[in-house]
N, CA, C and O of each residue as an XYZ file, in Angstrom:
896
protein
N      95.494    171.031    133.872
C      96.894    170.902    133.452
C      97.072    171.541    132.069
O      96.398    171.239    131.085
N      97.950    172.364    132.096
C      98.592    172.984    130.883
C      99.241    172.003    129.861
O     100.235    171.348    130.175
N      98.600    171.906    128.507
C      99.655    170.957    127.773
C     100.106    171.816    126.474
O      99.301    172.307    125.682
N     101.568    171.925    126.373
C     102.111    172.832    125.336
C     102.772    171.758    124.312
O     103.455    170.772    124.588
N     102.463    172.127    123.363
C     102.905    170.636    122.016
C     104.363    171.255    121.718
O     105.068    172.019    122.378
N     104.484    170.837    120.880
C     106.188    170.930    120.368
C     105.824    172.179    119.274
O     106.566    173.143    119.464
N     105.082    172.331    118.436
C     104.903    173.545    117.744
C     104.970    174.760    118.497
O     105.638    175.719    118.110
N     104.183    174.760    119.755
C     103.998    175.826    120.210
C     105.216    175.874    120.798
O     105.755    176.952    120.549
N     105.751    175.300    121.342
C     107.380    175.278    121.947
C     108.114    175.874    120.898
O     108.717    176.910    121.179
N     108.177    175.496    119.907
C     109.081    176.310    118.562
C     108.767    177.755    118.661
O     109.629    178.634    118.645
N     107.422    177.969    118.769
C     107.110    179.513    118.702
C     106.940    180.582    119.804
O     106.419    181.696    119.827
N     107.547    179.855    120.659
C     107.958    180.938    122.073
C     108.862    182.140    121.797
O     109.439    182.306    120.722
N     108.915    182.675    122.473
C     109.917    183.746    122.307
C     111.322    183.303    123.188
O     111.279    183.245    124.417
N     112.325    183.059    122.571
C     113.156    182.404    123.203
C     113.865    182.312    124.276
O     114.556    181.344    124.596
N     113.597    184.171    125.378
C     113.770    183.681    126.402
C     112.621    183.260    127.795
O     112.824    182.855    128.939
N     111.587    183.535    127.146
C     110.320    182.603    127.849
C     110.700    180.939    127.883
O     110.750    180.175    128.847
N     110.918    180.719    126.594
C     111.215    179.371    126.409
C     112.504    178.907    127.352
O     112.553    178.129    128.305
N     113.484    179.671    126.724
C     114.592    179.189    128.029
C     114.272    178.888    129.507
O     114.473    177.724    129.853
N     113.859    179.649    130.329
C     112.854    179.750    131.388
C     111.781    178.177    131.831
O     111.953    177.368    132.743
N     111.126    178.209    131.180
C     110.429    177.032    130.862
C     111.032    176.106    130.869
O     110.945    175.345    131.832
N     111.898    175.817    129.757
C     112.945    174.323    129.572
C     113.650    174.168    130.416
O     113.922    173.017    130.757
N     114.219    175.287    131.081
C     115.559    175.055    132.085
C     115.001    174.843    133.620
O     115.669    174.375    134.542
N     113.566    175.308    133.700
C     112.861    174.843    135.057
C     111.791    173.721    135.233
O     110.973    173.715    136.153
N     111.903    172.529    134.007
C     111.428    170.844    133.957
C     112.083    170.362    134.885
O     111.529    169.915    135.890
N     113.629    170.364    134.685
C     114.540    169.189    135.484
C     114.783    169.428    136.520
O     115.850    168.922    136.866
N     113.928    170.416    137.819
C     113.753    170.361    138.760
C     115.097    171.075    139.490
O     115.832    171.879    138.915
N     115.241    170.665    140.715
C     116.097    171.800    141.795
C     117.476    171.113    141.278
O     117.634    169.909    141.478
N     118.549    171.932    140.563
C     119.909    171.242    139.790
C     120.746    172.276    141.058
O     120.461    173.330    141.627
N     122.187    171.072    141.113
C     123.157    171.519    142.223
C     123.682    172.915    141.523
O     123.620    173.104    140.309
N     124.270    173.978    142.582
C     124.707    175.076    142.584
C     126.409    175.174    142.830
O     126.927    175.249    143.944
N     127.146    175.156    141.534
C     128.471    174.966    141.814
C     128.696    176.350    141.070
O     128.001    177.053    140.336
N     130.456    176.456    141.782
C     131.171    177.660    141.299
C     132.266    176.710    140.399
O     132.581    175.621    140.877
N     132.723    177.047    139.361
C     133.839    176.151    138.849
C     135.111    177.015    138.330
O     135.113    177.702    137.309
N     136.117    176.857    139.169
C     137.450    178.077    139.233
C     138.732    177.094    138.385
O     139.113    175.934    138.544
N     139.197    178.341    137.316
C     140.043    177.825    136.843
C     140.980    179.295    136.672
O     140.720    180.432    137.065
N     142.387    178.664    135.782
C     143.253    179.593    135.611
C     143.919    179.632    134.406
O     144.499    178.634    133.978
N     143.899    180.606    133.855
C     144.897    180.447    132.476
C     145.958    180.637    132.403
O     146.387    180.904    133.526
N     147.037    180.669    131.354
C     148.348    180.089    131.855
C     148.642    181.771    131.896
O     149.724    181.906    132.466
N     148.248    182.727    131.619
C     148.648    183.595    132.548
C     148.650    184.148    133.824
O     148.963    185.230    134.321
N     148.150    182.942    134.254
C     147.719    183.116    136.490
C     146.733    184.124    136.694
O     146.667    184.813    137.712
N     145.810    184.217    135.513
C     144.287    185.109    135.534
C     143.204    183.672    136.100
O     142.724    182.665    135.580
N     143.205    184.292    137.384
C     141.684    183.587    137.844
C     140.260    183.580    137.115
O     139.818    184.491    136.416
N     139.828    182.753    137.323
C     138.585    182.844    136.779
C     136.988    181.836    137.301
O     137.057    180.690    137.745
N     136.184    182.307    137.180
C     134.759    181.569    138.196
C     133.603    181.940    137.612
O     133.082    182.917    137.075
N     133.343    180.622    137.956
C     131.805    180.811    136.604
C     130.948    180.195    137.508
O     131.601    179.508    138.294
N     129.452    180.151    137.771
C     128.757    179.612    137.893
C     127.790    178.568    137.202
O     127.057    178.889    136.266
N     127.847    177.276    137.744
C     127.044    175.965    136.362
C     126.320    175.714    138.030
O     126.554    176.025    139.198
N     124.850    174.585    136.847
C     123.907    174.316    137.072
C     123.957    173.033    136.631
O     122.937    172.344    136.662
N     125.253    172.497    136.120
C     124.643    171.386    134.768
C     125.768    170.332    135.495
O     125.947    169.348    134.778
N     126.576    170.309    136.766
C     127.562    169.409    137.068
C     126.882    168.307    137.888
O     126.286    168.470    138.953
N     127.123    166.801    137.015
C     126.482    165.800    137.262
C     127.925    164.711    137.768
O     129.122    164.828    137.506
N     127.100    163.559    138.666
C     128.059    162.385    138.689
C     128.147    161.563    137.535
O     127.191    161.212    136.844
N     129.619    161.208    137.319
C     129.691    159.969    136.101
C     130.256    158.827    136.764
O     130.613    157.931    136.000
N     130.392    158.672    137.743
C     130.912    157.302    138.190
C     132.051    157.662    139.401
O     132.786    158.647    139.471
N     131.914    156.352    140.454
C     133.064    156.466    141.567
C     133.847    155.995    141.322
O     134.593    156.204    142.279
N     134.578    155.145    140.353
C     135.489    154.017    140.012
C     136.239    153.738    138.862
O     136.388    152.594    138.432
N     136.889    155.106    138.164
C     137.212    156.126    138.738
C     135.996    157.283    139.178
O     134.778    157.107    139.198
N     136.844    158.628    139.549
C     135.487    159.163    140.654
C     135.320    160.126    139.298
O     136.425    160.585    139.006
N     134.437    160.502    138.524
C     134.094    161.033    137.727
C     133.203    161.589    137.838
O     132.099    161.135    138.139
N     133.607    163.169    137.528
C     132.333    164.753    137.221
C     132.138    165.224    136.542
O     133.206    165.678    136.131
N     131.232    165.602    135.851
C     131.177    166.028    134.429
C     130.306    167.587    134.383
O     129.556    167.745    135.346
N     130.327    168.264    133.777
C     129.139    169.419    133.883
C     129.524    169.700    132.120
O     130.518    169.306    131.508
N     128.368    170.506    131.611
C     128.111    171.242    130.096
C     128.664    172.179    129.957
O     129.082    172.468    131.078
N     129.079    173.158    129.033
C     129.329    174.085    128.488
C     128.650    173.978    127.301
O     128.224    173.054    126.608
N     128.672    175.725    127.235
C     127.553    176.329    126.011
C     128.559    176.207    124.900
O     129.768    175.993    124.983
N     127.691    176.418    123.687
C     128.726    176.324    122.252
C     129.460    177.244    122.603
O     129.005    178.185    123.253
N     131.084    177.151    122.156
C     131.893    178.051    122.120
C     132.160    178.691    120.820
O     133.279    178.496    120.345
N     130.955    179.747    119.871
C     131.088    180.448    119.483
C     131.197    182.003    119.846
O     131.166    182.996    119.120
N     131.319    181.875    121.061
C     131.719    183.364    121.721
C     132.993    182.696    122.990
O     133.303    181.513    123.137
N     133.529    183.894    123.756
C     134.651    183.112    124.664
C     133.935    182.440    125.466
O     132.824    182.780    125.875
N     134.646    181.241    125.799
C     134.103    180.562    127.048
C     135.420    180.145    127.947
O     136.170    179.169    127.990
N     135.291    181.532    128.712
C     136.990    181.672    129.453
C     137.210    180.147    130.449
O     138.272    179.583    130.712
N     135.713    179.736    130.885
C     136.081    178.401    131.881
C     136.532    177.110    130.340
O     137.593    176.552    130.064
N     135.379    177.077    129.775
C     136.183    176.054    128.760
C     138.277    176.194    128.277
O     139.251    175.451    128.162
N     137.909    177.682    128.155
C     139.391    177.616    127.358
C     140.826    177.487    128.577
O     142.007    177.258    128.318
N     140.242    177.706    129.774
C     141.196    177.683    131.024
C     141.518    176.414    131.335
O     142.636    176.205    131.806
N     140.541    175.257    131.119
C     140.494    174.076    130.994
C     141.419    173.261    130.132
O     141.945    172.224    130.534
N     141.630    173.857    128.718
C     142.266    173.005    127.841
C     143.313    173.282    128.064
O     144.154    172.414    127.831
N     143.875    174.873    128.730
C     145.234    175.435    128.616
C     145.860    174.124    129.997
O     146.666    173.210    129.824
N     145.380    174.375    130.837
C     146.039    173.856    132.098
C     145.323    171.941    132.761
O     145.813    171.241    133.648
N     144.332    171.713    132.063
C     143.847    170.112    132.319
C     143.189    170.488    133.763
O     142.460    169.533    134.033
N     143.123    171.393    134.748
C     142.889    171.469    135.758
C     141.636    172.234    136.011
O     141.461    173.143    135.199
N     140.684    172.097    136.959
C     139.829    172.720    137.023
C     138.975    172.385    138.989
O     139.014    171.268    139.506
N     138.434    173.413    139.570
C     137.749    173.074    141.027
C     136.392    173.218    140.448
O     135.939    173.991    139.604
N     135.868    172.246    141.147
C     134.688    173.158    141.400
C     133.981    172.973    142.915
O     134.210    172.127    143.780
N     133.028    174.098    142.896
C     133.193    174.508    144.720
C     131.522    174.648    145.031
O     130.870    175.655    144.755
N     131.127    173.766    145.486
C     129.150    174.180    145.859
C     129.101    175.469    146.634
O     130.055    175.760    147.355
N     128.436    175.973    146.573
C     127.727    177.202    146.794
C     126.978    177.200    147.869
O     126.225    176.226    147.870
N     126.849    177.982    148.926
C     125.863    177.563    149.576
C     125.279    179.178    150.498
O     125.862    180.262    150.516
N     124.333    178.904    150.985
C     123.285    180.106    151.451
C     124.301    181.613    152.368
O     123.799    182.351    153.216
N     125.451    181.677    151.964
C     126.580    183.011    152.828
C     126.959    183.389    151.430
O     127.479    184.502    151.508
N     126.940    182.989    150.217
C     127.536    183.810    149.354
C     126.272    183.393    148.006
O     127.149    183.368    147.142
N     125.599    183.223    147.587
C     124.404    182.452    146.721
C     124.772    183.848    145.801
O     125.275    183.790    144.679
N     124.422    185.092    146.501
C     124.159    186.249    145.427
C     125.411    186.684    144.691
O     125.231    187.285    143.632
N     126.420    186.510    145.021
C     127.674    186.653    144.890
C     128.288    186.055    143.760
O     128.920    186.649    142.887
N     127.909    184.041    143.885
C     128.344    183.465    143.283
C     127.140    183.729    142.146
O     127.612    183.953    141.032
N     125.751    183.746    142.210
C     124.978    184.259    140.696
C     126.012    185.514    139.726
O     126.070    185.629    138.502
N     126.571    186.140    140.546
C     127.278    187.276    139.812
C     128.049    186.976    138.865
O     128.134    187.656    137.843
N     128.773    185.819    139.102
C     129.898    185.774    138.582
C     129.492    185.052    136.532
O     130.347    184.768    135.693
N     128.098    184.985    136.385
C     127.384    184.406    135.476
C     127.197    186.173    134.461
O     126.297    186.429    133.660
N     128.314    187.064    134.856
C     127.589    188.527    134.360
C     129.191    187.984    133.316
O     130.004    187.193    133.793
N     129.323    188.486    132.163
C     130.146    188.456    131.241
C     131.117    189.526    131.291
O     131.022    190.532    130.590
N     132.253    189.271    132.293
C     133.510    189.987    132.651
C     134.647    189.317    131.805
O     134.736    188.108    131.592
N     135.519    190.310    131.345
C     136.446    190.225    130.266
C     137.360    188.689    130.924
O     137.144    187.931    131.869
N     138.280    188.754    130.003
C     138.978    187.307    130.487
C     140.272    187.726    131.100
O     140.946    186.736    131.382
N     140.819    188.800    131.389
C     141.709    189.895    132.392
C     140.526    189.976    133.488
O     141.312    189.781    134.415
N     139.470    190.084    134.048
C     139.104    190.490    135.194
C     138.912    189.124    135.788
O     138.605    188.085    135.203
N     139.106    189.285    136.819
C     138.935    188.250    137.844
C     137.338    188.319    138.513
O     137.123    189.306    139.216
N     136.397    187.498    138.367
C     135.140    187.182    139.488
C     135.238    187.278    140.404
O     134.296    187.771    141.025
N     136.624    186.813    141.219
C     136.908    186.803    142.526
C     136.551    188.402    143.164
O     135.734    188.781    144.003
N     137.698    189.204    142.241
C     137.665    190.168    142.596
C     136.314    191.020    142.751
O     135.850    191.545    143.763
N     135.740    190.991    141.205
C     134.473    191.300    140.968
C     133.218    191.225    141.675
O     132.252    191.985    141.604
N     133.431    189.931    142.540
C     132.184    189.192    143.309
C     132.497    189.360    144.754
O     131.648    189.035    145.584
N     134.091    190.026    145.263
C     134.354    189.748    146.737
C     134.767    188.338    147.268
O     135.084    188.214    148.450
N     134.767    187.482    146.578
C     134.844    185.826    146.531
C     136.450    185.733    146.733
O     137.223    186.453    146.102
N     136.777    184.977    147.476
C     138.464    184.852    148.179
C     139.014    183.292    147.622
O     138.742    182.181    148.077
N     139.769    183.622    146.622
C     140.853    182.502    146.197
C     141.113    181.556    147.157
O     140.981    182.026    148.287
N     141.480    180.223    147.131
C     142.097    179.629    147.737
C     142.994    178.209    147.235
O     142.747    177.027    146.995
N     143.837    178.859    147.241
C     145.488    178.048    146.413
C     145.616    176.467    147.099
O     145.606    176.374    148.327
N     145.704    175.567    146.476
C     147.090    174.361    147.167
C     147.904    173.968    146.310
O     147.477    173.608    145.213
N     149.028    173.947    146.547
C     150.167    173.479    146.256
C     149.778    172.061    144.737
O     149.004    171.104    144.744
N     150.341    172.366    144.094
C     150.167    171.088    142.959
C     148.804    171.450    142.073
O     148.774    170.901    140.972
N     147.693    172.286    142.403
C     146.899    172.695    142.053
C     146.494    173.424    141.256
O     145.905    174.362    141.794
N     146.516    173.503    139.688
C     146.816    175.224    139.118
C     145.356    175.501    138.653
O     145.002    175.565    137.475
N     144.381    175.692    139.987
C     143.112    176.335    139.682
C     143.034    176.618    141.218
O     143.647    176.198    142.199
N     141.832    177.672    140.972
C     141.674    178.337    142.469
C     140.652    177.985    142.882
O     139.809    177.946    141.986
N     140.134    177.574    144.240
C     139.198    177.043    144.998
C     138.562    178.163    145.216
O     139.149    179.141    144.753
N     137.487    178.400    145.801
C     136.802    179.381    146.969
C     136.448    178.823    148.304
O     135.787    177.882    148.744
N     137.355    180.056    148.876
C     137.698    180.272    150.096
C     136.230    180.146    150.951
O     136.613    179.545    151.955
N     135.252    180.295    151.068
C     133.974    180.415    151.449
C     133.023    179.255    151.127
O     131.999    179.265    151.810
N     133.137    178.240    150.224
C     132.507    177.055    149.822
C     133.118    176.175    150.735
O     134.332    175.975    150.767
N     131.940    175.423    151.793
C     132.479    174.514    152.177
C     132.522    173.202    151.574
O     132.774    172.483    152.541
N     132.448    172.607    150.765
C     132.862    171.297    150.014
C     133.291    171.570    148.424
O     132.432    171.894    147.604
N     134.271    171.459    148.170
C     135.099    171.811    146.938
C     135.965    170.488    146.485
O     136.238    169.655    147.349
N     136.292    170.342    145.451
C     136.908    169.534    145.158
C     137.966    169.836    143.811
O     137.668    170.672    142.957
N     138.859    169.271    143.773
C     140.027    169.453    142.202
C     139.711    168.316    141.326
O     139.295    167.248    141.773
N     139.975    168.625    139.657
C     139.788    167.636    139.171
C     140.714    167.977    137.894
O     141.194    169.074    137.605
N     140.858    166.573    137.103
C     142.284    166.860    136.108
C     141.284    166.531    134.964
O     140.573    165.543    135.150
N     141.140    167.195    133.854
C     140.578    166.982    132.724
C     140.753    165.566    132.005
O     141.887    165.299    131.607
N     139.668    164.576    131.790
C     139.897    163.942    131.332
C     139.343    163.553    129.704
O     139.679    162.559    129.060
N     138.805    164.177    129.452
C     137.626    163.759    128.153
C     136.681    165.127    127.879
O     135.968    165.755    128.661
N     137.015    165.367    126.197
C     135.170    166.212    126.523
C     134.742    166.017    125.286
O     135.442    166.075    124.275
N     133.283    165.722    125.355
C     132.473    164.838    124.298
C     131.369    166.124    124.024
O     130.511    166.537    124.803
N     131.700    166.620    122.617
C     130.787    167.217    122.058
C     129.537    166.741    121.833
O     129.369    165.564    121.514
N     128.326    167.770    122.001
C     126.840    167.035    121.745
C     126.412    167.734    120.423
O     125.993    168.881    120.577
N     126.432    167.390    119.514
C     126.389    167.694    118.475
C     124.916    168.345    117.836
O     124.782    169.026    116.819
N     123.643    167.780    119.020
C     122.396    168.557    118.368
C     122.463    170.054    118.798
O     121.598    170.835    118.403
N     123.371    170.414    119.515
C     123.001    171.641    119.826
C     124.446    172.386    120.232
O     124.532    173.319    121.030
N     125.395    171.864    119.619
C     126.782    172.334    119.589
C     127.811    172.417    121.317
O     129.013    172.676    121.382
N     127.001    172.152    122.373
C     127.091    171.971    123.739
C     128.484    171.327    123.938
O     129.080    171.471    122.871
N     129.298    170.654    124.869
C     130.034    170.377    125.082
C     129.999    169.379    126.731
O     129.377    169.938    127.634
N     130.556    168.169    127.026
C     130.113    167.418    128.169
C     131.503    167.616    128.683
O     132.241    166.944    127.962
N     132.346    168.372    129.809
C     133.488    168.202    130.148
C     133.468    167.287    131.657
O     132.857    167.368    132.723
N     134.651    166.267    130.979
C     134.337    165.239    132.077
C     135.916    165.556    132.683
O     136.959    165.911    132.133
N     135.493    165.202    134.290
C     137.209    165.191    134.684
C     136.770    164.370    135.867
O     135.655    164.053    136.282
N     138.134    164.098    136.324
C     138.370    162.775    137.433
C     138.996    163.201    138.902
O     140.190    163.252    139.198
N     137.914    163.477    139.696
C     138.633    164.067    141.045
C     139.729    163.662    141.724
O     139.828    162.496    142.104
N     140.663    164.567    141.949
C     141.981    164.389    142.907
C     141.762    164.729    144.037
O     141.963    163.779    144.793
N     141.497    165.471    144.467
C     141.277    166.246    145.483
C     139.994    166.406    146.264
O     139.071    166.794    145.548
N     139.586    166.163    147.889
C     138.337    166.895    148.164
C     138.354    167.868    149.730
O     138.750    167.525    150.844
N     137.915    168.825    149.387
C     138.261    169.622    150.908
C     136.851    169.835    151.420
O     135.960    170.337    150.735
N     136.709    169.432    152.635
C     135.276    169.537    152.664
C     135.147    169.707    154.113
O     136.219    169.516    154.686
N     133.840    170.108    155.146
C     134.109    170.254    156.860
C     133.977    168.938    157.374
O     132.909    168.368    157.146
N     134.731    168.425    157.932
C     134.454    167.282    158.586
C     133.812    166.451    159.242
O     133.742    165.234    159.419
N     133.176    167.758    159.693
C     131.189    166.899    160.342
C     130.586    166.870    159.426
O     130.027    165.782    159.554
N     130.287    167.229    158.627
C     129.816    166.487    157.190
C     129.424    165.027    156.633
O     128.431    164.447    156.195
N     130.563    164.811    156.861
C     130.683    163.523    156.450
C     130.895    162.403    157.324
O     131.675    162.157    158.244
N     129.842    161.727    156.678
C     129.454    160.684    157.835
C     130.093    158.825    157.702
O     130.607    158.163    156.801
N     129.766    158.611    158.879
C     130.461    156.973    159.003
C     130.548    156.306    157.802
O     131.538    155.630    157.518
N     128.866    156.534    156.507
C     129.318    155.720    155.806
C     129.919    156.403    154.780
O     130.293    155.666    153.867
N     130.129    157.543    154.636
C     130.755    158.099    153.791
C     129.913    159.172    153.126
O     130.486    159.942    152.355
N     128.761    159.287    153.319
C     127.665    160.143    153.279
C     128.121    161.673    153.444
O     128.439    162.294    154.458
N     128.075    161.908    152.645
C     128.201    163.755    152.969
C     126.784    164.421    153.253
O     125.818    164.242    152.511
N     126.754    165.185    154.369
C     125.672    166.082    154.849
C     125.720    167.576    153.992
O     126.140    168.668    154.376
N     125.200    167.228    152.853
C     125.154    168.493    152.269
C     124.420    169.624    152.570
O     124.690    170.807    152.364
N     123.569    169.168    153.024
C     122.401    169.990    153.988
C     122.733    170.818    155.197
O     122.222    171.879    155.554
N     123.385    170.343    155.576
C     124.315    171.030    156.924
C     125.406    171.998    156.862
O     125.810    172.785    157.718
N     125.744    171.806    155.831
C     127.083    172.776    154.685
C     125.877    174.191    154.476
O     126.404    175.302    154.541
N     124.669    174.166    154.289
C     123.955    175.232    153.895
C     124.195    175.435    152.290
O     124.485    176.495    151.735
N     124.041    174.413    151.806
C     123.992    173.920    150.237
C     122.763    174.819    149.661
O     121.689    174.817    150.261
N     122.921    175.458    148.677
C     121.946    175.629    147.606
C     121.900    175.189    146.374
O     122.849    174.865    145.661
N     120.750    175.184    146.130
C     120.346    174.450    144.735
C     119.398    175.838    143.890
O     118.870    176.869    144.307
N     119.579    175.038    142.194
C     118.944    176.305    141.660
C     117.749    175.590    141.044
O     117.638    174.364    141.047
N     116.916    176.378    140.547
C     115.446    175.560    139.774
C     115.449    176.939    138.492
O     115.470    178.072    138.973
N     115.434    176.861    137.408
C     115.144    177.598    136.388
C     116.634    178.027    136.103
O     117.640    177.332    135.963
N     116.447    179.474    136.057
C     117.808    180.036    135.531
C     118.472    180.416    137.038
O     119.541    179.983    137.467
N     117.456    181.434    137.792
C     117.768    182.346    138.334
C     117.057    182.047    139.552
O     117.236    182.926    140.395
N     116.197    180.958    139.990
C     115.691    180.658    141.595
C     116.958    179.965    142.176
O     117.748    179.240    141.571
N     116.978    180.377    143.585
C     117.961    179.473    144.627
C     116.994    178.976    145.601
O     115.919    179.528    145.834
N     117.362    178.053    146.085
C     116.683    177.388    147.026
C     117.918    176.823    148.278
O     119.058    176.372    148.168
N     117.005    177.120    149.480
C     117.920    175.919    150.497
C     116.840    174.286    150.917
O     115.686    174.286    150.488
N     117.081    173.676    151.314
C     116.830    172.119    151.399
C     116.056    171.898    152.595
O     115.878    172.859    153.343
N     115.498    170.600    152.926
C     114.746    170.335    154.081
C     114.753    168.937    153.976
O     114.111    168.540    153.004
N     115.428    167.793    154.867
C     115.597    166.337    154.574
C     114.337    165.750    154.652
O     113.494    166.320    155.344
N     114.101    164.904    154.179
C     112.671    164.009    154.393
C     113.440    163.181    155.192
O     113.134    163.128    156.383
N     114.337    162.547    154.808
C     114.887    161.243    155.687
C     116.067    160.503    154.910
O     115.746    160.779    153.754
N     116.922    159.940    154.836
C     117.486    158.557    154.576
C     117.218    157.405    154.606
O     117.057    156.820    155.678
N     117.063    156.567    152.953
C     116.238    155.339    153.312
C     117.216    154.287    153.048
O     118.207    154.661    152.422
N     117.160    152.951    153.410
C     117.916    151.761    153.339
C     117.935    151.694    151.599
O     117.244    152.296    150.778
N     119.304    150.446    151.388
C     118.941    150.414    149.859
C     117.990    149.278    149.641
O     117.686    148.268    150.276
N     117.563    149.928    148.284
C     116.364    149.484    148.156
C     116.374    147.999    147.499
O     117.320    147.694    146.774
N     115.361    147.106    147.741
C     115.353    145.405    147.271
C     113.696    144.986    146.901
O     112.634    145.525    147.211
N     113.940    144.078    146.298
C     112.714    143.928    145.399
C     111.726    143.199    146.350
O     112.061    142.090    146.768
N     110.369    143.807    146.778
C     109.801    143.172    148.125
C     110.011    143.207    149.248
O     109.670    142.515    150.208
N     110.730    144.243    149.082
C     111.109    144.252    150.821
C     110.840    146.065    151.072
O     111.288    146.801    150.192
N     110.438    146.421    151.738
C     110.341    147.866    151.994
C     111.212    148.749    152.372
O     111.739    148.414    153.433
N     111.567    149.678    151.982
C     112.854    150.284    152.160
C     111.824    151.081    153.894
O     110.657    151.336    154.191
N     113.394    151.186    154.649
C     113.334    151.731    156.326
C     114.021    153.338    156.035
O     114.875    153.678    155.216
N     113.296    154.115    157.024
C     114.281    155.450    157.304
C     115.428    154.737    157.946
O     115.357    153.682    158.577
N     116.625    155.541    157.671
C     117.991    155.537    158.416
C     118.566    156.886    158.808
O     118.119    157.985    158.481
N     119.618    156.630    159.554
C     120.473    157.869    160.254
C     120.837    158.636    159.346
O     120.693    158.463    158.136
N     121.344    159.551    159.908
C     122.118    160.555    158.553
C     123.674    159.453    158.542
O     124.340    159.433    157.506
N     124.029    158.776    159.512
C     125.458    157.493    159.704
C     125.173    156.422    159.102
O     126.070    155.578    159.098
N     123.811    156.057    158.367
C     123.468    155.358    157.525
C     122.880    153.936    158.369
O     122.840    152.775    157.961
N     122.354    154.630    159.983
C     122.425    153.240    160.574
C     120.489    153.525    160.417
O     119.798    154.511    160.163
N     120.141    151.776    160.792
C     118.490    151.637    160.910
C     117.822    152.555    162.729
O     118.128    152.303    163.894
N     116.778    153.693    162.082
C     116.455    154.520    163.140
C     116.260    153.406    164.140
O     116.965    153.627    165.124
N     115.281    151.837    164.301
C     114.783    151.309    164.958
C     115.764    150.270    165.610
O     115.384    149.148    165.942
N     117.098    150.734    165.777
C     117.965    150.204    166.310
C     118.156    148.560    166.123
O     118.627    147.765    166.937
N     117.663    148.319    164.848
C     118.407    146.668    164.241
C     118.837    147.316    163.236
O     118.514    148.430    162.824
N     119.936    146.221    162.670
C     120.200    146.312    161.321
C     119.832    145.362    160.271
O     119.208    144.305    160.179
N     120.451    146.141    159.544
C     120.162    145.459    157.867
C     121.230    144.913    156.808
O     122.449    145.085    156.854
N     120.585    144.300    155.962
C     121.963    144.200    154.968
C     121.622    145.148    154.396
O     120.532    145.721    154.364
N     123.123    145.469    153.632
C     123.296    146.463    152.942
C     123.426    146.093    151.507
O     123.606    146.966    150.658
């Protein structure tokens, strides 16, 4: 086993190091996140960093880099409170990496990448047309991280458009079946392979495989 101390971490060359740091936290979800500025200029970025904050309300959050250079998704955000974001999955992967190339804040990704808008009514950000599970969300909060000038933008989903076999009895989304990708480092994509679904878990008691419907394979049930 390789052990690298924190000195030697200081003295990497910084994009080795990037590389390294950004491929610890393992296979991170693959979203597109489409917004619009109030001049009806589209815009699509690709993140790595969009996490859950809670169902109750339904809360999503993903990072942004310091904004000492433009950060057309941050600033599309503050103009309009609105923002999609749209998973990615194995029919457009190379497409949506593209859109991570630094195109002026007049050009559209869409255009740039071949990637097809998709409007609803009440909505003032653009979906992609080609992501099957997308969702809208209204800006609610964004909490600067101050060791490293970063930014946490949190917003609260309105909206979810997603394929309907997907989603299952208990509410389970089959992300796997969507042809979901995930990224590991900067620049690996990956597609998925289920091990299984397990019961929730209780202290002494062994958790069981379950259905992808969340039922017990061995045809009893359980509490939940």
């Amino acid at each position: 086993m390789k052990h690298l101390s924190h000195n030697e971490l200081l003295k990497m060359d910084s994009r080795y190091r990037a590389q390294l740091i950004n491929s610890l936290s393992g296979f991170k979800s693959a979203n597109l996140i489409g917004t619009r500025n109030k001049q009806n200029h589209n815009n699509l970025a690709i993140f790595s960093s969009v996490v859950h904050l809670g169902s109750s309300p339904a809360l999503v959050g993903f990072i942004t880099r310091p904004d000492i250079v433009e950060r057309h998704t941050l600033e599309n955000i503050l103009q309009t409170k609105q923002f999609t974001i749209n998973q990615v999955n194995e029919s457009f992967w190379q497409a949506a990496h593209q859109t991570s190339a630094r195109y002026n804040a007049d050009q559209s990704e869409f255009e740039q990448t071949g990637l097809t808008p998709y409007n609803v009514d009440g909505i003032n950000a653009p979906f992609v047309k080609e992501s099957h599970l997308k969702y809208a969300l209204k800006l609610r909060e964004i909490v600067p991280i101050e060791l490293n000038g970063t930014q946490l933008v949190i917003g609260e989903i309105t909206d979810i458009i997603c394929d309907e076999v997907a989603i299952k009895a208990d509410g389970y989304i089959d992300i796997e079946s969507l042809g979901t990708v995930a990224i590991s480092g900067l620049d690996s994509y990956h597609t998925s392979q289920r091990l299984s679904r397990l019961s929730y878990a209780k202290p002494e008691v062994q958790p069981r495989e379950i259905s992808l419907d969340g039922q017990a394979l061995d045809g009893n049930s359980f509490e939940i």
